[in-house]
Amino acid sequence: MTQTDIINRIKQLKAEKNAIILAHYYTRPEVQDVADYLGDSLGLSREAGKTDARIIVFCGVHFMAETASIISPDKKVLIPALHAGCSLAEGVTGYDLKCWKEKNPDGLIVSYVNTTAEVKAYTDYCCTSSNALKVVESLPKDKKILFVPDKNLGNYIRKVTGREMEIWDGNCCVHNPIDAEMILAKLEEYPEADVLIHPESSCSHDDRVLHHPRAFMYSTAGIIKHAATSPKRQFIIATELETIHELQKQNPGKEFIPIHPKAYCGQMKKVTLEGVLEALEKEQHEVRVPEDLRRRALLPIQRMMEIG
Ligand code: 13P
Ligand code: SF4
Protein backbone atom coordinates (compact mmCIF):
# COMPACT_ATOMS: atom_id res chain seq x y z
CA MET A 1 0.00 0.00 0.00
CA THR A 2 1.38 3.45 -0.83
CA GLN A 3 1.19 6.28 1.72
CA THR A 4 -1.63 7.85 -0.31
CA ASP A 5 -3.59 4.58 -0.20
CA ILE A 6 -3.16 4.41 3.57
CA ILE A 7 -4.32 8.01 4.01
CA ASN A 8 -7.36 7.47 1.78
CA ARG A 9 -8.32 4.30 3.65
CA ILE A 10 -7.94 6.11 7.01
CA LYS A 11 -10.28 8.86 5.77
CA GLN A 12 -12.81 6.31 4.53
CA LEU A 13 -12.81 4.34 7.80
CA LYS A 14 -13.08 7.52 9.87
CA ALA A 15 -16.26 8.47 8.03
CA GLU A 16 -17.73 4.93 8.10
CA LYS A 17 -17.05 4.42 11.80
CA ASN A 18 -17.70 7.95 13.07
CA ALA A 19 -14.13 8.26 14.36
CA ILE A 20 -11.95 11.27 15.11
CA ILE A 21 -8.13 11.40 15.13
CA LEU A 22 -6.46 13.48 17.84
CA ALA A 23 -2.68 13.96 17.61
CA HIS A 24 -0.01 15.63 19.71
CA TYR A 25 2.46 18.05 18.11
CA TYR A 26 5.32 15.61 18.82
CA THR A 27 4.01 12.83 16.56
CA ARG A 28 5.39 12.16 13.09
CA PRO A 29 4.52 14.82 10.46
CA GLU A 30 2.45 12.38 8.36
CA VAL A 31 0.43 11.44 11.48
CA GLN A 32 -0.11 15.13 12.34
CA ASP A 33 -1.38 15.65 8.79
CA VAL A 34 -4.20 13.06 9.09
CA ALA A 35 -5.39 14.41 12.45
CA ASP A 36 -8.74 16.12 12.84
CA TYR A 37 -7.31 17.97 15.81
CA LEU A 38 -3.66 18.66 16.57
CA GLY A 39 -2.81 20.02 19.99
CA ASP A 40 -0.88 20.07 23.23
CA SER A 41 -1.90 18.07 26.32
CA LEU A 42 -4.51 20.56 27.48
CA GLY A 43 -6.04 21.10 24.03
CA LEU A 44 -6.24 17.37 23.41
CA SER A 45 -7.97 16.73 26.76
CA ARG A 46 -10.50 19.46 25.99
CA GLU A 47 -11.13 18.06 22.52
CA ALA A 48 -11.61 14.53 23.90
CA GLY A 49 -14.27 15.95 26.23
CA LYS A 50 -16.29 17.69 23.55
CA THR A 51 -16.24 15.40 20.51
CA ASP A 52 -19.43 13.63 19.37
CA ALA A 53 -17.46 10.88 17.60
CA ARG A 54 -17.97 7.24 18.61
CA ILE A 55 -14.26 6.41 18.37
CA ILE A 56 -11.24 8.52 19.34
CA VAL A 57 -7.95 7.40 17.77
CA PHE A 58 -5.40 8.98 20.08
CA CYS A 59 -2.04 9.61 18.45
CA GLY A 60 0.20 10.24 21.42
CA VAL A 61 1.63 8.38 24.40
CA HIS A 62 -0.36 6.13 26.73
CA PHE A 63 -1.14 8.60 29.55
CA MET A 64 -2.74 10.94 27.00
CA ALA A 65 -5.10 8.28 25.63
CA GLU A 66 -5.85 7.20 29.19
CA THR A 67 -6.72 10.81 30.12
CA ALA A 68 -9.05 10.98 27.10
CA SER A 69 -10.75 7.77 28.23
CA ILE A 70 -11.16 9.11 31.79
CA ILE A 71 -12.81 12.25 30.40
CA SER A 72 -14.93 10.46 27.77
CA PRO A 73 -15.84 6.98 29.08
CA ASP A 74 -18.69 6.63 26.58
CA LYS A 75 -16.20 6.79 23.68
CA LYS A 76 -14.00 4.00 22.41
CA VAL A 77 -10.47 5.40 22.82
CA LEU A 78 -7.91 3.60 20.67
CA ILE A 79 -4.15 4.03 20.86
CA PRO A 80 -2.24 3.03 17.69
CA ALA A 81 1.00 2.43 19.65
CA LEU A 82 0.03 0.49 22.77
CA HIS A 83 3.50 0.65 24.30
CA ALA A 84 4.19 4.36 23.79
CA GLY A 85 5.25 5.38 27.31
CA CYS A 86 6.64 8.52 28.94
CA SER A 87 9.57 8.93 31.34
CA LEU A 88 7.56 11.37 33.44
CA ALA A 89 4.49 9.18 33.80
CA GLU A 90 6.69 6.20 34.64
CA GLY A 91 8.61 8.10 37.33
CA VAL A 92 5.93 7.97 40.03
CA THR A 93 3.27 5.51 41.22
CA GLY A 94 0.00 5.86 43.08
CA TYR A 95 1.64 4.23 46.10
CA ASP A 96 4.42 6.89 46.06
CA LEU A 97 1.77 9.58 46.24
CA LYS A 98 -0.16 7.85 48.97
CA CYS A 99 3.01 7.76 51.13
CA TRP A 100 3.90 11.38 50.30
CA LYS A 101 0.42 12.54 51.28
CA GLU A 102 0.56 10.58 54.55
CA LYS A 103 3.74 12.45 55.46
CA ASN A 104 2.16 15.79 54.46
CA PRO A 105 -1.52 15.48 55.40
CA ASP A 106 -2.15 19.23 54.95
CA GLY A 107 -0.43 19.46 51.57
CA LEU A 108 -2.27 19.68 48.26
CA ILE A 109 -1.09 17.33 45.54
CA VAL A 110 -0.79 18.95 42.12
CA SER A 111 -0.02 16.41 39.40
CA TYR A 112 1.09 17.18 35.92
CA VAL A 113 -1.26 15.46 33.48
CA ASN A 114 1.74 13.34 32.37
CA THR A 115 0.82 10.70 34.98
CA THR A 116 -1.09 7.42 35.16
CA ALA A 117 -4.75 7.16 36.20
CA GLU A 118 -3.58 5.61 39.48
CA VAL A 119 -1.50 8.73 40.27
CA LYS A 120 -4.36 11.02 39.28
CA ALA A 121 -6.60 9.12 41.69
CA TYR A 122 -4.40 10.35 44.61
CA THR A 123 -4.20 13.88 43.20
CA ASP A 124 -6.05 17.01 44.35
CA TYR A 125 -5.51 19.06 41.17
CA CYS A 126 -4.13 18.17 37.76
CA CYS A 127 -2.33 20.66 35.55
CA THR A 128 -0.63 20.78 32.16
CA SER A 129 2.26 22.97 31.10
CA SER A 130 -0.36 25.42 29.70
CA ASN A 131 -2.15 26.04 32.96
CA ALA A 132 0.23 24.94 35.78
CA LEU A 133 0.85 28.54 36.85
CA LYS A 134 -2.85 29.37 36.92
CA VAL A 135 -3.69 26.18 38.85
CA VAL A 136 -1.01 26.78 41.52
CA GLU A 137 -1.90 30.47 41.85
CA SER A 138 -5.56 29.57 42.45
CA LEU A 139 -4.79 27.38 45.51
CA PRO A 140 -5.08 28.71 49.10
CA LYS A 141 -1.87 30.50 50.10
CA ASP A 142 -1.59 28.72 53.45
CA LYS A 143 -1.38 25.29 51.81
CA LYS A 144 1.88 23.60 50.98
CA ILE A 145 1.92 22.21 47.44
CA LEU A 146 3.26 18.76 46.63
CA PHE A 147 4.10 18.94 42.93
CA VAL A 148 4.58 15.79 40.88
CA PRO A 149 6.33 14.47 38.76
CA ASP A 150 8.32 17.03 36.73
CA LYS A 151 11.01 18.81 38.76
CA ASN A 152 11.74 21.37 36.04
CA LEU A 153 8.15 22.52 35.60
CA GLY A 154 7.80 22.45 39.41
CA ASN A 155 10.92 24.56 39.96
CA TYR A 156 9.75 27.03 37.33
CA ILE A 157 6.33 27.41 39.00
CA ARG A 158 7.92 27.76 42.45
CA LYS A 159 10.27 30.46 41.18
CA VAL A 160 7.54 32.48 39.45
CA THR A 161 4.90 32.16 42.21
CA GLY A 162 7.15 32.09 45.29
CA ARG A 163 4.86 29.37 46.71
CA GLU A 164 5.95 26.81 49.30
CA MET A 165 6.33 23.65 47.24
CA GLU A 166 7.81 20.20 47.59
CA ILE A 167 8.77 18.87 44.19
CA TRP A 168 9.09 15.27 42.99
CA ASP A 169 12.39 14.33 41.35
CA GLY A 170 11.05 13.28 37.92
CA ASN A 171 11.99 14.55 34.51
CA CYS A 172 11.26 14.24 30.81
CA CYS A 173 14.20 12.54 29.12
CA VAL A 174 13.67 14.68 26.00
CA HIS A 175 13.48 18.13 27.63
CA ASN A 176 15.71 17.66 30.70
CA PRO A 177 18.99 17.85 28.68
CA ILE A 178 18.03 21.35 27.44
CA ASP A 179 20.08 23.39 29.90
CA ALA A 180 20.95 27.08 30.29
CA GLU A 181 24.36 26.72 28.59
CA MET A 182 22.69 25.25 25.50
CA ILE A 183 20.15 28.09 25.38
CA LEU A 184 22.71 30.87 25.88
CA ALA A 185 25.05 29.43 23.24
CA LYS A 186 22.24 29.29 20.67
CA LEU A 187 21.12 32.85 21.49
CA GLU A 188 24.67 34.01 20.82
CA GLU A 189 24.84 32.08 17.55
CA TYR A 190 21.52 33.62 16.38
CA PRO A 191 21.49 37.23 17.65
CA GLU A 192 18.17 38.08 15.94
CA ALA A 193 16.21 35.05 17.17
CA ASP A 194 13.84 34.56 20.10
CA VAL A 195 14.17 31.26 21.94
CA LEU A 196 10.88 29.53 22.82
CA ILE A 197 11.35 27.05 25.67
CA HIS A 198 9.20 24.30 27.11
CA PRO A 199 9.28 24.43 30.96
CA GLU A 200 10.12 20.70 31.21
CA SER A 201 13.65 21.81 30.19
CA SER A 202 16.26 21.98 32.96
CA CYS A 203 16.95 25.66 32.14
CA SER A 204 13.38 26.48 33.30
CA HIS A 205 14.44 28.09 36.57
CA ASP A 206 17.87 29.49 35.65
CA ASP A 207 17.94 33.29 36.11
CA ARG A 208 20.17 33.80 33.08
CA VAL A 209 17.41 32.34 30.94
CA LEU A 210 14.38 33.65 32.85
CA HIS A 211 15.63 37.24 32.67
CA HIS A 212 16.93 37.08 29.11
CA PRO A 213 14.95 39.49 26.89
CA ARG A 214 14.84 37.00 24.00
CA ALA A 215 13.87 33.91 26.01
CA PHE A 216 10.22 32.85 26.53
CA MET A 217 8.79 29.91 28.49
CA TYR A 218 5.65 28.26 27.10
CA SER A 219 3.72 25.02 26.68
CA THR A 220 3.81 23.64 23.15
CA ALA A 221 0.63 25.51 22.16
CA GLY A 222 2.10 28.72 23.67
CA ILE A 223 5.22 28.30 21.54
CA ILE A 224 3.06 28.00 18.42
CA LYS A 225 1.04 31.08 19.35
CA HIS A 226 4.15 33.19 20.06
CA ALA A 227 5.71 32.29 16.69
CA ALA A 228 2.49 33.16 14.83
CA THR A 229 1.96 36.53 16.50
CA SER A 230 5.55 37.80 16.85
CA PRO A 231 6.94 40.16 14.19
CA LYS A 232 10.29 38.32 14.45
CA ARG A 233 11.42 36.09 11.57
CA GLN A 234 13.69 33.64 13.36
CA PHE A 235 13.06 31.36 16.37
CA ILE A 236 15.08 28.79 18.27
CA ILE A 237 12.73 25.99 19.28
CA ALA A 238 13.62 24.50 22.66
CA THR A 239 11.16 21.64 22.77
CA GLU A 240 10.54 18.36 20.93
CA LEU A 241 11.66 19.00 17.37
CA GLU A 242 8.59 17.68 15.51
CA THR A 243 6.78 20.82 16.73
CA ILE A 244 8.62 22.55 13.88
CA HIS A 245 6.38 20.76 11.35
CA GLU A 246 3.32 22.75 12.46
CA LEU A 247 5.34 25.93 13.06
CA GLN A 248 6.67 25.85 9.51
CA LYS A 249 3.23 25.06 8.09
CA GLN A 250 1.65 28.03 9.84
CA ASN A 251 4.55 30.40 9.17
CA PRO A 252 6.13 29.56 5.80
CA GLY A 253 8.16 32.78 5.75
CA LYS A 254 9.77 32.31 9.17
CA GLU A 255 12.78 30.25 10.20
CA PHE A 256 12.76 27.70 13.02
CA ILE A 257 16.00 26.34 14.44
CA PRO A 258 15.87 23.20 16.62
CA ILE A 259 17.72 23.61 19.91
CA HIS A 260 19.32 20.18 19.48
CA PRO A 261 18.87 17.29 17.01
CA LYS A 262 18.33 14.91 19.93
CA ALA A 263 15.30 16.74 21.33
CA TYR A 264 13.28 13.90 19.90
CA CYS A 265 10.62 11.81 21.69
CA GLY A 266 11.02 8.25 20.41
CA GLN A 267 7.85 7.21 22.26
CA MET A 268 5.69 9.64 20.26
CA LYS A 269 7.27 8.33 17.05
CA LYS A 270 5.94 4.84 17.79
CA VAL A 271 2.66 6.10 16.32
CA THR A 272 2.80 5.45 12.57
CA LEU A 273 0.27 5.86 9.75
CA GLU A 274 0.12 2.07 9.43
CA GLY A 275 -0.62 1.84 13.16
CA VAL A 276 -3.43 4.40 12.84
CA LEU A 277 -4.96 2.43 9.98
CA GLU A 278 -4.72 -0.87 11.84
CA ALA A 279 -6.24 0.66 14.99
CA LEU A 280 -9.20 1.91 12.93
CA GLU A 281 -9.62 -1.28 10.91
CA LYS A 282 -9.55 -3.66 13.87
CA GLU A 283 -10.79 -1.15 16.47
CA GLN A 284 -7.82 -2.36 18.47
CA HIS A 285 -5.81 -1.25 21.51
CA GLU A 286 -8.69 0.22 23.41
CA VAL A 287 -7.64 2.16 26.50
CA ARG A 288 -10.12 1.86 29.33
CA VAL A 289 -9.85 2.57 33.04
CA PRO A 290 -11.84 0.59 35.66
CA GLU A 291 -14.86 2.67 36.65
CA ASP A 292 -13.95 3.18 40.32
CA LEU A 293 -10.43 4.34 39.42
CA ARG A 294 -11.78 6.48 36.57
CA ARG A 295 -14.14 8.40 38.85
CA ARG A 296 -11.33 9.19 41.30
CA ALA A 297 -8.94 10.19 38.51
CA LEU A 298 -11.56 12.40 36.87
CA LEU A 299 -12.00 14.68 39.87
CA PRO A 300 -8.59 16.46 39.70
CA ILE A 301 -8.94 16.76 35.91
CA GLN A 302 -12.34 18.42 36.33
CA ARG A 303 -10.93 20.81 38.95
CA MET A 304 -8.17 21.73 36.48
CA MET A 305 -10.67 22.32 33.66
CA GLU A 306 -12.76 24.58 35.92
CA ILE A 307 -9.70 26.72 36.70
CA GLY A 308 -8.99 27.12 32.97
P1 13P B 1 2.41 19.98 26.47
O1 13P B 1 1.64 19.20 25.47
O2 13P B 1 1.56 20.37 27.64
O3 13P B 1 3.17 21.11 25.92
O4 13P B 1 3.44 18.95 27.15
C1 13P B 1 4.52 18.49 26.49
C2 13P B 1 4.79 17.09 26.65
O5 13P B 1 5.88 16.71 26.92
C3 13P B 1 3.76 16.17 26.37
O6 13P B 1 4.28 14.93 26.43
FE1 SF4 C 1 6.95 12.11 27.97
FE2 SF4 C 1 8.86 13.83 27.45
FE3 SF4 C 1 7.97 12.29 25.48
FE4 SF4 C 1 6.44 14.25 26.48
S1 SF4 C 1 8.35 14.49 25.37
S2 SF4 C 1 5.83 12.15 26.05
S3 SF4 C 1 7.04 14.23 28.63
S4 SF4 C 1 9.03 11.60 27.33
Coordinates of C-alpha atoms and ligand atoms in Angstrom, one line a residue:
M1 CA 0.0 0.0 0.0
T2 CA 1.4 3.5 -0.8
Q3 CA 1.2 6.3 1.7
T4 CA -1.6 7.9 -0.3
D5 CA -3.6 4.6 -0.2
I6 CA -3.2 4.4 3.6
I7 CA -4.3 8.0 4.0
N8 CA -7.4 7.5 1.8
R9 CA -8.3 4.3 3.7
I10 CA -7.9 6.1 7.0
K11 CA -10.3 8.9 5.8
Q12 CA -12.8 6.3 4.5
L13 CA -12.8 4.3 7.8
K14 CA -13.1 7.5 9.9
A15 CA -16.3 8.5 8.0
E16 CA -17.7 4.9 8.1
K17 CA -17.1 4.4 11.8
N18 CA -17.7 8.0 13.1
A19 CA -14.1 8.3 14.4
I20 CA -11.9 11.3 15.1
I21 CA -8.1 11.4 15.1
L22 CA -6.5 13.5 17.8
A23 CA -2.7 14.0 17.6
H24 CA 0.0 15.6 19.7
Y25 CA 2.5 18.1 18.1
Y26 CA 5.3 15.6 18.8
T27 CA 4.0 12.8 16.6
R28 CA 5.4 12.2 13.1
P29 CA 4.5 14.8 10.5
E30 CA 2.4 12.4 8.4
V31 CA 0.4 11.4 11.5
Q32 CA -0.1 15.1 12.3
D33 CA -1.4 15.7 8.8
V34 CA -4.2 13.1 9.1
A35 CA -5.4 14.4 12.4
D36 CA -8.7 16.1 12.8
Y37 CA -7.3 18.0 15.8
L38 CA -3.7 18.7 16.6
G39 CA -2.8 20.0 20.0
D40 CA -0.9 20.1 23.2
S41 CA -1.9 18.1 26.3
L42 CA -4.5 20.6 27.5
G43 CA -6.0 21.1 24.0
L44 CA -6.2 17.4 23.4
S45 CA -8.0 16.7 26.8
R46 CA -10.5 19.5 26.0
E47 CA -11.1 18.1 22.5
A48 CA -11.6 14.5 23.9
G49 CA -14.3 16.0 26.2
K50 CA -16.3 17.7 23.5
T51 CA -16.2 15.4 20.5
D52 CA -19.4 13.6 19.4
A53 CA -17.5 10.9 17.6
R54 CA -18.0 7.2 18.6
I55 CA -14.3 6.4 18.4
I56 CA -11.2 8.5 19.3
V57 CA -8.0 7.4 17.8
F58 CA -5.4 9.0 20.1
C59 CA -2.0 9.6 18.4
G60 CA 0.2 10.2 21.4
V61 CA 1.6 8.4 24.4
H62 CA -0.4 6.1 26.7
F63 CA -1.1 8.6 29.5
M64 CA -2.7 10.9 27.0
A65 CA -5.1 8.3 25.6
E66 CA -5.8 7.2 29.2
T67 CA -6.7 10.8 30.1
A68 CA -9.0 11.0 27.1
S69 CA -10.8 7.8 28.2
I70 CA -11.2 9.1 31.8
I71 CA -12.8 12.2 30.4
S72 CA -14.9 10.5 27.8
P73 CA -15.8 7.0 29.1
D74 CA -18.7 6.6 26.6
K75 CA -16.2 6.8 23.7
K76 CA -14.0 4.0 22.4
V77 CA -10.5 5.4 22.8
L78 CA -7.9 3.6 20.7
I79 CA -4.1 4.0 20.9
P80 CA -2.2 3.0 17.7
A81 CA 1.0 2.4 19.7
L82 CA 0.0 0.5 22.8
H83 CA 3.5 0.6 24.3
A84 CA 4.2 4.4 23.8
G85 CA 5.2 5.4 27.3
C86 CA 6.6 8.5 28.9
S87 CA 9.6 8.9 31.3
L88 CA 7.6 11.4 33.4
A89 CA 4.5 9.2 33.8
E90 CA 6.7 6.2 34.6
G91 CA 8.6 8.1 37.3
V92 CA 5.9 8.0 40.0
T93 CA 3.3 5.5 41.2
G94 CA 0.0 5.9 43.1
Y95 CA 1.6 4.2 46.1
D96 CA 4.4 6.9 46.1
L97 CA 1.8 9.6 46.2
K98 CA -0.2 7.8 49.0
C99 CA 3.0 7.8 51.1
W100 CA 3.9 11.4 50.3
K101 CA 0.4 12.5 51.3
E102 CA 0.6 10.6 54.6
K103 CA 3.7 12.5 55.5
N104 CA 2.2 15.8 54.5
P105 CA -1.5 15.5 55.4
D106 CA -2.2 19.2 54.9
G107 CA -0.4 19.5 51.6
L108 CA -2.3 19.7 48.3
I109 CA -1.1 17.3 45.5
V110 CA -0.8 18.9 42.1
S111 CA 0.0 16.4 39.4
Y112 CA 1.1 17.2 35.9
V113 CA -1.3 15.5 33.5
N114 CA 1.7 13.3 32.4
T115 CA 0.8 10.7 35.0
T116 CA -1.1 7.4 35.2
A117 CA -4.7 7.2 36.2
E118 CA -3.6 5.6 39.5
V119 CA -1.5 8.7 40.3
K120 CA -4.4 11.0 39.3
A121 CA -6.6 9.1 41.7
Y122 CA -4.4 10.4 44.6
T123 CA -4.2 13.9 43.2
D124 CA -6.1 17.0 44.4
Y125 CA -5.5 19.1 41.2
C126 CA -4.1 18.2 37.8
C127 CA -2.3 20.7 35.5
T128 CA -0.6 20.8 32.2
S129 CA 2.3 23.0 31.1
S130 CA -0.4 25.4 29.7
N131 CA -2.2 26.0 33.0
A132 CA 0.2 24.9 35.8
L133 CA 0.8 28.5 36.9
K134 CA -2.9 29.4 36.9
V135 CA -3.7 26.2 38.9
V136 CA -1.0 26.8 41.5
E137 CA -1.9 30.5 41.9
S138 CA -5.6 29.6 42.4
L139 CA -4.8 27.4 45.5
P140 CA -5.1 28.7 49.1
K141 CA -1.9 30.5 50.1
D142 CA -1.6 28.7 53.5
K143 CA -1.4 25.3 51.8
K144 CA 1.9 23.6 51.0
I145 CA 1.9 22.2 47.4
L146 CA 3.3 18.8 46.6
F147 CA 4.1 18.9 42.9
V148 CA 4.6 15.8 40.9
P149 CA 6.3 14.5 38.8
D150 CA 8.3 17.0 36.7
K151 CA 11.0 18.8 38.8
N152 CA 11.7 21.4 36.0
L153 CA 8.1 22.5 35.6
G154 CA 7.8 22.5 39.4
N155 CA 10.9 24.6 40.0
Y156 CA 9.8 27.0 37.3
I157 CA 6.3 27.4 39.0
R158 CA 7.9 27.8 42.4
K159 CA 10.3 30.5 41.2
V160 CA 7.5 32.5 39.5
T161 CA 4.9 32.2 42.2
G162 CA 7.2 32.1 45.3
R163 CA 4.9 29.4 46.7
E164 CA 5.9 26.8 49.3
M165 CA 6.3 23.6 47.2
E166 CA 7.8 20.2 47.6
I167 CA 8.8 18.9 44.2
W168 CA 9.1 15.3 43.0
D169 CA 12.4 14.3 41.4
G170 CA 11.1 13.3 37.9
N171 CA 12.0 14.5 34.5
C172 CA 11.3 14.2 30.8
C173 CA 14.2 12.5 29.1
V174 CA 13.7 14.7 26.0
H175 CA 13.5 18.1 27.6
N176 CA 15.7 17.7 30.7
P177 CA 19.0 17.8 28.7
I178 CA 18.0 21.3 27.4
D179 CA 20.1 23.4 29.9
A180 CA 21.0 27.1 30.3
E181 CA 24.4 26.7 28.6
M182 CA 22.7 25.3 25.5
I183 CA 20.1 28.1 25.4
L184 CA 22.7 30.9 25.9
A185 CA 25.0 29.4 23.2
K186 CA 22.2 29.3 20.7
L187 CA 21.1 32.9 21.5
E188 CA 24.7 34.0 20.8
E189 CA 24.8 32.1 17.6
Y190 CA 21.5 33.6 16.4
P191 CA 21.5 37.2 17.7
E192 CA 18.2 38.1 15.9
A193 CA 16.2 35.0 17.2
D194 CA 13.8 34.6 20.1
V195 CA 14.2 31.3 21.9
L196 CA 10.9 29.5 22.8
I197 CA 11.3 27.1 25.7
H198 CA 9.2 24.3 27.1
P199 CA 9.3 24.4 31.0
E200 CA 10.1 20.7 31.2
S201 CA 13.6 21.8 30.2
S202 CA 16.3 22.0 33.0
C203 CA 17.0 25.7 32.1
S204 CA 13.4 26.5 33.3
H205 CA 14.4 28.1 36.6
D206 CA 17.9 29.5 35.6
D207 CA 17.9 33.3 36.1
R208 CA 20.2 33.8 33.1
V209 CA 17.4 32.3 30.9
L210 CA 14.4 33.7 32.8
H211 CA 15.6 37.2 32.7
H212 CA 16.9 37.1 29.1
P213 CA 15.0 39.5 26.9
R214 CA 14.8 37.0 24.0
A215 CA 13.9 33.9 26.0
F216 CA 10.2 32.8 26.5
M217 CA 8.8 29.9 28.5
Y218 CA 5.7 28.3 27.1
S219 CA 3.7 25.0 26.7
T220 CA 3.8 23.6 23.1
A221 CA 0.6 25.5 22.2
G222 CA 2.1 28.7 23.7
I223 CA 5.2 28.3 21.5
I224 CA 3.1 28.0 18.4
K225 CA 1.0 31.1 19.4
H226 CA 4.2 33.2 20.1
A227 CA 5.7 32.3 16.7
A228 CA 2.5 33.2 14.8
T229 CA 2.0 36.5 16.5
S230 CA 5.5 37.8 16.8
P231 CA 6.9 40.2 14.2
K232 CA 10.3 38.3 14.5
R233 CA 11.4 36.1 11.6
Q234 CA 13.7 33.6 13.4
F235 CA 13.1 31.4 16.4
I236 CA 15.1 28.8 18.3
I237 CA 12.7 26.0 19.3
A238 CA 13.6 24.5 22.7
T239 CA 11.2 21.6 22.8
E240 CA 10.5 18.4 20.9
L241 CA 11.7 19.0 17.4
E242 CA 8.6 17.7 15.5
T243 CA 6.8 20.8 16.7
I244 CA 8.6 22.6 13.9
H245 CA 6.4 20.8 11.4
E246 CA 3.3 22.8 12.5
L247 CA 5.3 25.9 13.1
Q248 CA 6.7 25.8 9.5
K249 CA 3.2 25.1 8.1
Q250 CA 1.7 28.0 9.8
N251 CA 4.5 30.4 9.2
P252 CA 6.1 29.6 5.8
G253 CA 8.2 32.8 5.8
K254 CA 9.8 32.3 9.2
E255 CA 12.8 30.2 10.2
F256 CA 12.8 27.7 13.0
I257 CA 16.0 26.3 14.4
P258 CA 15.9 23.2 16.6
I259 CA 17.7 23.6 19.9
H260 CA 19.3 20.2 19.5
P261 CA 18.9 17.3 17.0
K262 CA 18.3 14.9 19.9
A263 CA 15.3 16.7 21.3
Y264 CA 13.3 13.9 19.9
C265 CA 10.6 11.8 21.7
G266 CA 11.0 8.3 20.4
Q267 CA 7.9 7.2 22.3
M268 CA 5.7 9.6 20.3
K269 CA 7.3 8.3 17.0
K270 CA 5.9 4.8 17.8
V271 CA 2.7 6.1 16.3
T272 CA 2.8 5.4 12.6
L273 CA 0.3 5.9 9.8
E274 CA 0.1 2.1 9.4
G275 CA -0.6 1.8 13.2
V276 CA -3.4 4.4 12.8
L277 CA -5.0 2.4 10.0
E278 CA -4.7 -0.9 11.8
A279 CA -6.2 0.7 15.0
L280 CA -9.2 1.9 12.9
E281 CA -9.6 -1.3 10.9
K282 CA -9.6 -3.7 13.9
E283 CA -10.8 -1.2 16.5
Q284 CA -7.8 -2.4 18.5
H285 CA -5.8 -1.3 21.5
E286 CA -8.7 0.2 23.4
V287 CA -7.6 2.2 26.5
R288 CA -10.1 1.9 29.3
V289 CA -9.8 2.6 33.0
P290 CA -11.8 0.6 35.7
E291 CA -14.9 2.7 36.7
D292 CA -13.9 3.2 40.3
L293 CA -10.4 4.3 39.4
R294 CA -11.8 6.5 36.6
R295 CA -14.1 8.4 38.8
R296 CA -11.3 9.2 41.3
A297 CA -8.9 10.2 38.5
L298 CA -11.6 12.4 36.9
L299 CA -12.0 14.7 39.9
P300 CA -8.6 16.5 39.7
I301 CA -8.9 16.8 35.9
Q302 CA -12.3 18.4 36.3
R303 CA -10.9 20.8 39.0
M304 CA -8.2 21.7 36.5
M305 CA -10.7 22.3 33.7
E306 CA -12.8 24.6 35.9
I307 CA -9.7 26.7 36.7
G308 CA -9.0 27.1 33.0
Ligands
13P1 P1 2.4 20.0 26.5 O1 1.6 19.2 25.5 O2 1.6 20.4 27.6 O3 3.2 21.1 25.9 O4 3.4 19.0 27.1 C1 4.5 18.5 26.5 C2 4.8 17.1 26.6 O5 5.9 16.7 26.9 C3 3.8 16.2 26.4 O6 4.3 14.9 26.4
SF4_2 FE1 7.0 12.1 28.0 FE2 8.9 13.8 27.4 FE3 8.0 12.3 25.5 FE4 6.4 14.2 26.5 S1 8.3 14.5 25.4 S2 5.8 12.2 26.1 S3 7.0 14.2 28.6 S4 9.0 11.6 27.3

